[in-house]
GROMACS .gro file of C-alpha atoms in nm:
model
  379
    1UNK     CA    1  11.193   3.942  16.010
    2UNK     CA    2  11.271   3.623  16.202
    3UNK     CA    3  11.069   3.388  16.407
    4UNK     CA    4  11.138   3.364  16.768
    5UNK     CA    5  11.040   3.147  17.060
    6UNK     CA    6  10.753   3.327  17.232
    7UNK     CA    7  10.911   3.239  17.567
    8UNK     CA    8  11.211   3.453  17.475
    9UNK     CA    9  10.997   3.748  17.381
   10UNK     CA   10  10.881   4.036  17.606
   11UNK     CA   11  10.596   3.952  17.859
   12UNK     CA   12  10.406   3.716  17.637
   13UNK     CA   13  10.209   3.579  17.939
   14UNK     CA   14  10.024   3.914  17.954
   15UNK     CA   15   9.861   3.822  17.629
   16UNK     CA   16   9.724   3.482  17.731
   17UNK     CA   17   9.373   3.590  17.854
   18UNK     CA   18   9.298   3.850  17.571
   19UNK     CA   19   9.495   3.714  17.269
   20UNK     CA   20   9.509   3.384  17.092
   21UNK     CA   21   9.879   3.375  16.988
   22UNK     CA   22   9.977   3.194  16.678
   23UNK     CA   23  10.336   3.318  16.600
   24UNK     CA   24  10.595   3.550  16.735
   25UNK     CA   25  10.858   3.726  16.511
   26UNK     CA   26  11.124   3.992  16.566
   27UNK     CA   27  11.226   4.271  16.331
   28UNK     CA   28  11.515   4.467  16.484
   29UNK     CA   29  11.415   4.580  16.825
   30UNK     CA   30  11.049   4.523  16.747
   31UNK     CA   31  10.848   4.209  16.832
   32UNK     CA   32  10.531   4.114  16.638
   33UNK     CA   33  10.271   3.889  16.792
   34UNK     CA   34  10.037   3.736  16.524
   35UNK     CA   35   9.716   3.589  16.630
   36UNK     CA   36   9.344   3.671  16.707
   37UNK     CA   37   9.225   3.920  16.960
   38UNK     CA   38   8.970   3.791  17.200
   39UNK     CA   39   8.853   4.133  17.308
   40UNK     CA   40   8.806   4.476  17.142
   41UNK     CA   41   9.142   4.663  17.054
   42UNK     CA   42   9.130   4.934  17.331
   43UNK     CA   43   9.061   4.664  17.586
   44UNK     CA   44   9.336   4.457  17.449
   45UNK     CA   45   9.600   4.745  17.479
   46UNK     CA   46   9.452   4.843  17.830
   47UNK     CA   47   9.498   4.482  17.958
   48UNK     CA   48   9.860   4.424  17.832
   49UNK     CA   49  10.007   4.774  17.846
   50UNK     CA   50  10.111   4.770  18.204
   51UNK     CA   51  10.312   4.441  18.180
   52UNK     CA   52  10.479   4.547  17.855
   53UNK     CA   53  10.554   4.898  17.978
   54UNK     CA   54  10.732   4.744  18.299
   55UNK     CA   55  10.951   4.545  18.054
   56UNK     CA   56  11.025   4.856  17.872
   57UNK     CA   57  10.801   4.823  17.569
   58UNK     CA   58  10.512   5.022  17.408
   59UNK     CA   59  10.243   4.818  17.243
   60UNK     CA   60  10.000   4.883  16.949
   61UNK     CA   61   9.749   4.660  16.779
   62UNK     CA   62   9.711   4.640  16.406
   63UNK     CA   63   9.633   4.372  16.150
   64UNK     CA   64   9.797   4.186  15.860
   65UNK     CA   65   9.767   4.324  15.503
   66UNK     CA   66   9.504   4.046  15.428
   67UNK     CA   67   9.310   4.137  15.750
   68UNK     CA   68   9.301   3.772  15.866
   69UNK     CA   69   9.530   3.804  16.156
   70UNK     CA   70   9.559   4.057  16.440
   71UNK     CA   71   9.912   4.180  16.535
   72UNK     CA   72  10.043   4.314  16.860
   73UNK     CA   73  10.348   4.514  16.797
   74UNK     CA   74  10.592   4.575  17.091
   75UNK     CA   75  10.870   4.832  17.059
   76UNK     CA   76  11.127   4.952  17.298
   77UNK     CA   77  11.042   5.283  17.487
   78UNK     CA   78  11.275   5.560  17.410
   79UNK     CA   79  11.480   5.637  17.721
   80UNK     CA   80  11.597   5.983  17.619
   81UNK     CA   81  11.799   6.163  17.351
   82UNK     CA   82  11.985   5.933  17.113
   83UNK     CA   83  12.291   6.121  16.976
   84UNK     CA   84  12.293   6.484  16.866
   85UNK     CA   85  11.946   6.599  16.762
   86UNK     CA   86  12.065   6.763  16.454
   87UNK     CA   87  11.715   6.849  16.311
   88UNK     CA   88  11.631   7.032  16.644
   89UNK     CA   89  11.963   7.210  16.649
   90UNK     CA   90  11.934   7.307  16.285
   91UNK     CA   91  11.585   7.450  16.331
   92UNK     CA   92  11.700   7.629  16.648
   93UNK     CA   93  11.989   7.804  16.451
   94UNK     CA   94  11.759   7.883  16.169
   95UNK     CA   95  11.500   8.042  16.394
   96UNK     CA   96  11.768   8.242  16.580
   97UNK     CA   97  11.867   8.385  16.231
   98UNK     CA   98  11.518   8.450  16.122
   99UNK     CA   99  11.417   8.615  16.441
  100UNK     CA  100  11.720   8.835  16.451
  101UNK     CA  101  11.681   8.948  16.095
  102UNK     CA  102  11.310   9.017  16.143
  103UNK     CA  103  11.365   9.181  16.478
  104UNK     CA  104  11.642   9.414  16.329
  105UNK     CA  105  11.429   9.500  16.016
  106UNK     CA  106  11.084   9.531  16.175
  107UNK     CA  107  11.126   9.610  16.536
  108UNK     CA  108  11.457   9.784  16.566
  109UNK     CA  109  11.402   9.982  16.231
  110UNK     CA  110  11.746   9.899  16.092
  111UNK     CA  111  11.733   9.981  15.710
  112UNK     CA  112  11.762   9.682  15.494
  113UNK     CA  113  12.050   9.843  15.309
  114UNK     CA  114  12.247   9.859  15.633
  115UNK     CA  115  12.191   9.483  15.701
  116UNK     CA  116  12.306   9.406  15.341
  117UNK     CA  117  12.610   9.613  15.390
  118UNK     CA  118  12.692   9.459  15.741
  119UNK     CA  119  12.495   9.149  15.818
  120UNK     CA  120  12.633   9.162  16.170
  121UNK     CA  121  12.417   9.472  16.256
  122UNK     CA  122  12.132   9.225  16.316
  123UNK     CA  123  12.294   9.114  16.643
  124UNK     CA  124  12.141   9.439  16.777
  125UNK     CA  125  11.818   9.260  16.778
  126UNK     CA  126  11.946   8.982  17.024
  127UNK     CA  127  11.698   9.092  17.311
  128UNK     CA  128  11.407   9.046  17.080
  129UNK     CA  129  11.533   8.701  16.974
  130UNK     CA  130  11.597   8.613  17.342
  131UNK     CA  131  11.246   8.719  17.432
  132UNK     CA  132  11.065   8.538  17.154
  133UNK     CA  133  11.257   8.213  17.183
  134UNK     CA  134  11.273   8.224  17.556
  135UNK     CA  135  10.891   8.233  17.571
  136UNK     CA  136  10.842   7.971  17.301
  137UNK     CA  137  11.113   7.728  17.431
  138UNK     CA  138  10.997   7.753  17.801
  139UNK     CA  139  10.649   7.641  17.683
  140UNK     CA  140  10.768   7.342  17.493
  141UNK     CA  141  11.021   7.248  17.754
  142UNK     CA  142  10.744   7.232  18.012
  143UNK     CA  143  10.577   6.963  17.794
  144UNK     CA  144  10.908   6.791  17.750
  145UNK     CA  145  11.020   6.765  18.106
  146UNK     CA  146  10.676   6.648  18.244
  147UNK     CA  147  10.638   6.410  17.944
  148UNK     CA  148  10.980   6.252  18.044
  149UNK     CA  149  10.873   6.255  18.413
  150UNK     CA  150  10.561   6.041  18.300
  151UNK     CA  151  10.795   5.805  18.095
  152UNK     CA  152  10.616   5.922  17.767
  153UNK     CA  153  10.833   5.902  17.448
  154UNK     CA  154  10.833   6.277  17.370
  155UNK     CA  155  11.070   6.474  17.126
  156UNK     CA  156  11.280   6.779  17.200
  157UNK     CA  157  11.112   7.116  17.064
  158UNK     CA  158  11.124   7.189  16.691
  159UNK     CA  159  11.127   7.547  16.653
  160UNK     CA  160  10.977   7.687  16.324
  161UNK     CA  161  11.162   7.972  16.137
  162UNK     CA  162  10.941   8.217  15.941
  163UNK     CA  163  10.934   8.593  15.834
  164UNK     CA  164  10.729   8.882  15.928
  165UNK     CA  165  10.620   8.979  16.184
  166UNK     CA  166  10.810   8.771  16.438
  167UNK     CA  167  11.065   8.559  16.252
  168UNK     CA  168  10.882   8.236  16.374
  169UNK     CA  169  10.561   8.039  16.353
  170UNK     CA  170  10.628   7.893  16.708
  171UNK     CA  171  10.749   7.556  16.814
  172UNK     CA  172  10.607   7.196  16.825
  173UNK     CA  173  10.696   6.879  16.995
  174UNK     CA  174  10.603   6.512  16.910
  175UNK     CA  175  10.452   6.263  17.137
  176UNK     CA  176  10.550   5.948  16.989
  177UNK     CA  177  10.460   5.711  17.283
  178UNK     CA  178  10.133   5.598  17.429
  179UNK     CA  179   9.971   5.817  17.691
  180UNK     CA  180   9.956   5.596  18.022
  181UNK     CA  181   9.656   5.774  18.176
  182UNK     CA  182   9.447   6.082  18.184
  183UNK     CA  183   9.655   6.227  18.455
  184UNK     CA  184   9.965   6.209  18.242
  185UNK     CA  185   9.776   6.362  17.952
  186UNK     CA  186   9.651   6.639  18.170
  187UNK     CA  187   9.993   6.715  18.337
  188UNK     CA  188  10.178   6.716  17.984
  189UNK     CA  189   9.909   6.933  17.823
  190UNK     CA  190   9.891   7.185  18.114
  191UNK     CA  191  10.267   7.206  18.173
  192UNK     CA  192  10.333   7.393  17.847
  193UNK     CA  193  10.090   7.679  17.888
  194UNK     CA  194  10.169   7.730  18.253
  195UNK     CA  195  10.551   7.729  18.201
  196UNK     CA  196  10.509   7.953  17.909
  197UNK     CA  197  10.293   8.195  18.095
  198UNK     CA  198  10.556   8.225  18.358
  199UNK     CA  199  10.810   8.310  18.101
  200UNK     CA  200  10.565   8.550  17.934
  201UNK     CA  201  10.510   8.741  18.256
  202UNK     CA  202  10.900   8.766  18.305
  203UNK     CA  203  10.961   8.876  17.951
  204UNK     CA  204  10.674   9.130  17.962
  205UNK     CA  205  10.789   9.273  18.301
  206UNK     CA  206  11.143   9.307  18.164
  207UNK     CA  207  11.034   9.469  17.845
  208UNK     CA  208  10.830   9.723  18.032
  209UNK     CA  209  11.121   9.809  18.254
  210UNK     CA  210  11.340   9.887  17.956
  211UNK     CA  211  11.344  10.235  17.823
  212UNK     CA  212  11.128  10.312  17.523
  213UNK     CA  213  11.269  10.328  17.165
  214UNK     CA  214  11.247  10.613  16.932
  215UNK     CA  215  11.134  10.537  16.578
  216UNK     CA  216  11.353  10.695  16.310
  217UNK     CA  217  11.203  10.983  16.131
  218UNK     CA  218  11.234  10.810  15.794
  219UNK     CA  219  11.026  10.522  15.934
  220UNK     CA  220  10.756  10.769  16.067
  221UNK     CA  221  10.739  10.970  15.752
  222UNK     CA  222  10.727  10.680  15.519
  223UNK     CA  223  10.424  10.519  15.690
  224UNK     CA  224  10.075  10.566  15.592
  225UNK     CA  225   9.922  10.268  15.762
  226UNK     CA  226  10.077  10.065  16.045
  227UNK     CA  227   9.984   9.726  16.192
  228UNK     CA  228   9.892   9.754  16.576
  229UNK     CA  229   9.909   9.479  16.807
  230UNK     CA  230   9.663   9.550  17.071
  231UNK     CA  231   9.723   9.475  17.438
  232UNK     CA  232   9.582   9.158  17.588
  233UNK     CA  233   9.429   9.219  17.947
  234UNK     CA  234   9.718   9.035  18.097
  235UNK     CA  235   9.967   9.274  17.949
  236UNK     CA  236   9.769   9.577  18.082
  237UNK     CA  237   9.757   9.418  18.421
  238UNK     CA  238  10.139   9.371  18.432
  239UNK     CA  239  10.191   9.726  18.310
  240UNK     CA  240   9.945   9.862  18.569
  241UNK     CA  241  10.128   9.670  18.861
  242UNK     CA  242  10.466   9.798  18.744
  243UNK     CA  243  10.330  10.157  18.681
  244UNK     CA  244  10.482  10.147  18.329
  245UNK     CA  245  10.310  10.284  18.011
  246UNK     CA  246  10.240  10.074  17.701
  247UNK     CA  247  10.198  10.361  17.460
  248UNK     CA  248  10.317  10.722  17.426
  249UNK     CA  249  10.172  11.045  17.302
  250UNK     CA  250  10.467  11.100  17.083
  251UNK     CA  251  10.413  10.873  16.777
  252UNK     CA  252  10.788  10.853  16.723
  253UNK     CA  253  10.829  10.686  17.058
  254UNK     CA  254  10.740  10.325  17.110
  255UNK     CA  255  10.786  10.039  17.379
  256UNK     CA  256  11.086   9.835  17.378
  257UNK     CA  257  11.076   9.528  17.129
  258UNK     CA  258  11.126   9.291  17.416
  259UNK     CA  259  10.754   9.338  17.498
  260UNK     CA  260  10.663   9.173  17.182
  261UNK     CA  261  10.802   8.849  17.320
  262UNK     CA  262  10.543   8.887  17.599
  263UNK     CA  263  10.267   8.964  17.333
  264UNK     CA  264  10.371   8.649  17.142
  265UNK     CA  265  10.360   8.436  17.459
  266UNK     CA  266  10.009   8.556  17.535
  267UNK     CA  267   9.877   8.516  17.180
  268UNK     CA  268  10.021   8.168  17.134
  269UNK     CA  269   9.888   8.074  17.468
  270UNK     CA  270   9.531   8.155  17.349
  271UNK     CA  271   9.578   7.954  17.032
  272UNK     CA  272   9.737   7.665  17.212
  273UNK     CA  273   9.449   7.641  17.470
  274UNK     CA  274   9.183   7.593  17.183
  275UNK     CA  275   9.027   7.266  17.305
  276UNK     CA  276   9.082   7.079  16.977
  277UNK     CA  277   9.288   6.782  16.871
  278UNK     CA  278   9.657   6.779  16.952
  279UNK     CA  279   9.650   7.133  17.083
  280UNK     CA  280   9.722   7.187  17.458
  281UNK     CA  281   9.371   7.266  17.511
  282UNK     CA  282   9.248   6.953  17.346
  283UNK     CA  283   9.463   6.736  17.576
  284UNK     CA  284   9.358   6.917  17.881
  285UNK     CA  285   8.989   6.901  17.800
  286UNK     CA  286   9.023   6.522  17.700
  287UNK     CA  287   9.184   6.449  18.036
  288UNK     CA  288   8.922   6.649  18.218
  289UNK     CA  289   8.611   6.525  18.054
  290UNK     CA  290   8.704   6.207  17.871
  291UNK     CA  291   8.561   6.137  17.532
  292UNK     CA  292   8.307   6.410  17.579
  293UNK     CA  293   8.594   6.641  17.451
  294UNK     CA  294   8.490   6.561  17.103
  295UNK     CA  295   8.168   6.740  17.136
  296UNK     CA  296   8.343   7.044  17.282
  297UNK     CA  297   8.586   7.035  16.981
  298UNK     CA  298   8.314   7.037  16.739
  299UNK     CA  299   8.194   7.382  16.859
  300UNK     CA  300   8.543   7.549  16.830
  301UNK     CA  301   8.554   7.599  16.457
  302UNK     CA  302   8.201   7.728  16.454
  303UNK     CA  303   8.287   7.982  16.732
  304UNK     CA  304   8.604   8.093  16.541
  305UNK     CA  305   8.405   8.135  16.216
  306UNK     CA  306   8.151   8.330  16.425
  307UNK     CA  307   8.409   8.577  16.554
  308UNK     CA  308   8.537   8.640  16.210
  309UNK     CA  309   8.195   8.696  16.079
  310UNK     CA  310   8.100   8.927  16.389
  311UNK     CA  311   8.414   9.147  16.321
  312UNK     CA  312   8.352   9.165  15.954
  313UNK     CA  313   7.979   9.215  15.918
  314UNK     CA  314   7.892   9.377  16.250
  315UNK     CA  315   8.198   9.571  16.365
  316UNK     CA  316   8.316   9.642  15.994
  317UNK     CA  317   8.675   9.526  16.042
  318UNK     CA  318   8.857   9.435  15.720
  319UNK     CA  319   9.004   9.090  15.637
  320UNK     CA  320   9.346   9.215  15.751
  321UNK     CA  321   9.232   9.318  16.094
  322UNK     CA  322   9.185   8.985  16.271
  323UNK     CA  323   8.900   8.876  16.060
  324UNK     CA  324   9.129   8.665  15.849
  325UNK     CA  325   9.309   8.556  16.149
  326UNK     CA  326   8.993   8.401  16.317
  327UNK     CA  327   8.875   8.259  15.992
  328UNK     CA  328   9.202   8.091  15.930
  329UNK     CA  329   9.204   7.930  16.269
  330UNK     CA  330   8.849   7.825  16.238
  331UNK     CA  331   8.962   7.636  15.919
  332UNK     CA  332   9.279   7.496  16.085
  333UNK     CA  333   9.094   7.388  16.400
  334UNK     CA  334   8.855   7.187  16.180
  335UNK     CA  335   9.141   7.008  16.029
  336UNK     CA  336   9.305   6.953  16.367
  337UNK     CA  337   8.991   6.834  16.530
  338UNK     CA  338   8.970   6.533  16.301
  339UNK     CA  339   9.285   6.370  16.444
  340UNK     CA  340   9.160   6.417  16.802
  341UNK     CA  341   9.379   6.429  17.112
  342UNK     CA  342   9.594   6.150  17.239
  343UNK     CA  343   9.383   5.852  17.386
  344UNK     CA  344   9.510   5.743  17.730
  345UNK     CA  345   9.542   5.371  17.813
  346UNK     CA  346   9.385   5.434  18.153
  347UNK     CA  347   9.059   5.631  18.161
  348UNK     CA  348   9.059   5.692  18.519
  349UNK     CA  349   8.935   6.034  18.633
  350UNK     CA  350   9.204   6.294  18.715
  351UNK     CA  351   9.062   6.406  19.045
  352UNK     CA  352   8.949   6.745  19.191
  353UNK     CA  353   9.283   6.915  19.219
  354UNK     CA  354   9.371   6.875  18.851
  355UNK     CA  355   9.013   6.976  18.756
  356UNK     CA  356   9.067   7.296  18.949
  357UNK     CA  357   9.417   7.355  18.794
  358UNK     CA  358   9.248   7.301  18.441
  359UNK     CA  359   8.997   7.560  18.504
  360UNK     CA  360   9.253   7.802  18.643
  361UNK     CA  361   9.469   7.741  18.318
  362UNK     CA  362   9.178   7.828  18.091
  363UNK     CA  363   9.107   8.140  18.309
  364UNK     CA  364   9.461   8.261  18.264
  365UNK     CA  365   9.426   8.191  17.904
  366UNK     CA  366   9.129   8.415  17.887
  367UNK     CA  367   9.339   8.696  18.019
  368UNK     CA  368   9.535   8.668  17.703
  369UNK     CA  369   9.244   8.677  17.473
  370UNK     CA  370   9.159   8.973  17.240
  371UNK     CA  371   8.867   8.996  17.007
  372UNK     CA  372   9.089   9.216  16.786
  373UNK     CA  373   9.449   9.126  16.844
  374UNK     CA  374   9.566   9.284  16.529
  375UNK     CA  375   9.428   9.593  16.344
  376UNK     CA  376   9.541   9.852  16.069
  377UNK     CA  377   9.571  10.212  16.178
  378UNK     CA  378   9.648  10.531  15.966
  379UNK     CA  379   9.906  10.756  16.104
   0.00000   0.00000   0.00000
């Protein structure tokens, strides 16, 4: 780290009224301003952020190890993808493989022995993989494109490979930069669910239009219990509009696996719209109601634990029939809530148009909600 003339640093004049500057140092592309803040931290950031952002820098406030000095850290804003994003590409490839394998084994009823004998047989499950990844990638790219539009340093999607039942745990992005204002926070938060729902409706419609599948006799005879993925209201609405069935009287006939992509899109929409922490719902509600979002988030874990208890003790569902699902998300939402959503620099209200859009987004999410999304049935 080297000392530099403050006159040569990014817009130091923006600090003059709120920060008593002692020394300026540079470490690579970051600039450190040592001194004493004359106002609270959030006010300091709010005052200096516009000038630094115009100069192409993000700012954050910290302190020295001894705590004797305040430090304003300025770092260049990322202007896009730097080189090949190998981690994103690697996870994408791994998720394609995992969803094809799980799709072939679980949803296309290809025996494991056949896959071992000829691994290329999993390519038969490519429509399932395309449906699942199409929904998830569209959701995350909605966040990414709107984030870039607002100039926020945001990563490309990271897809997460997994095993049964879908071959993936979903996808995430990282918002590494500061949030300019509540409008940007709202737009980025709402873009994912809305884009994902459009893709979900398309995938569901395509899946319903495809011919049903016949379950092999060995799979029917060898099953005592099956896991049933119940239809969210939105799926039934799409099926009714298209005049297509979602189940058949013959137990050996089932809907095309592409429909599972639509089911996943709806289920993940519900989870993402939980109004806690860094989930989409947390960002949207933070933008809509400001810091009152923390009170909303505090209720969410209690509601989820309440759902689990109601299913188990009142409706007599087992731990495997959505009870464990809601209990797990009650625990996870408790952890997520501690971090909280992104704090925008500018706390100006988002306006009535965005407020209405937020209400509409949660209403669409409600059409994807099921009290019992998964249950075990004997056949």
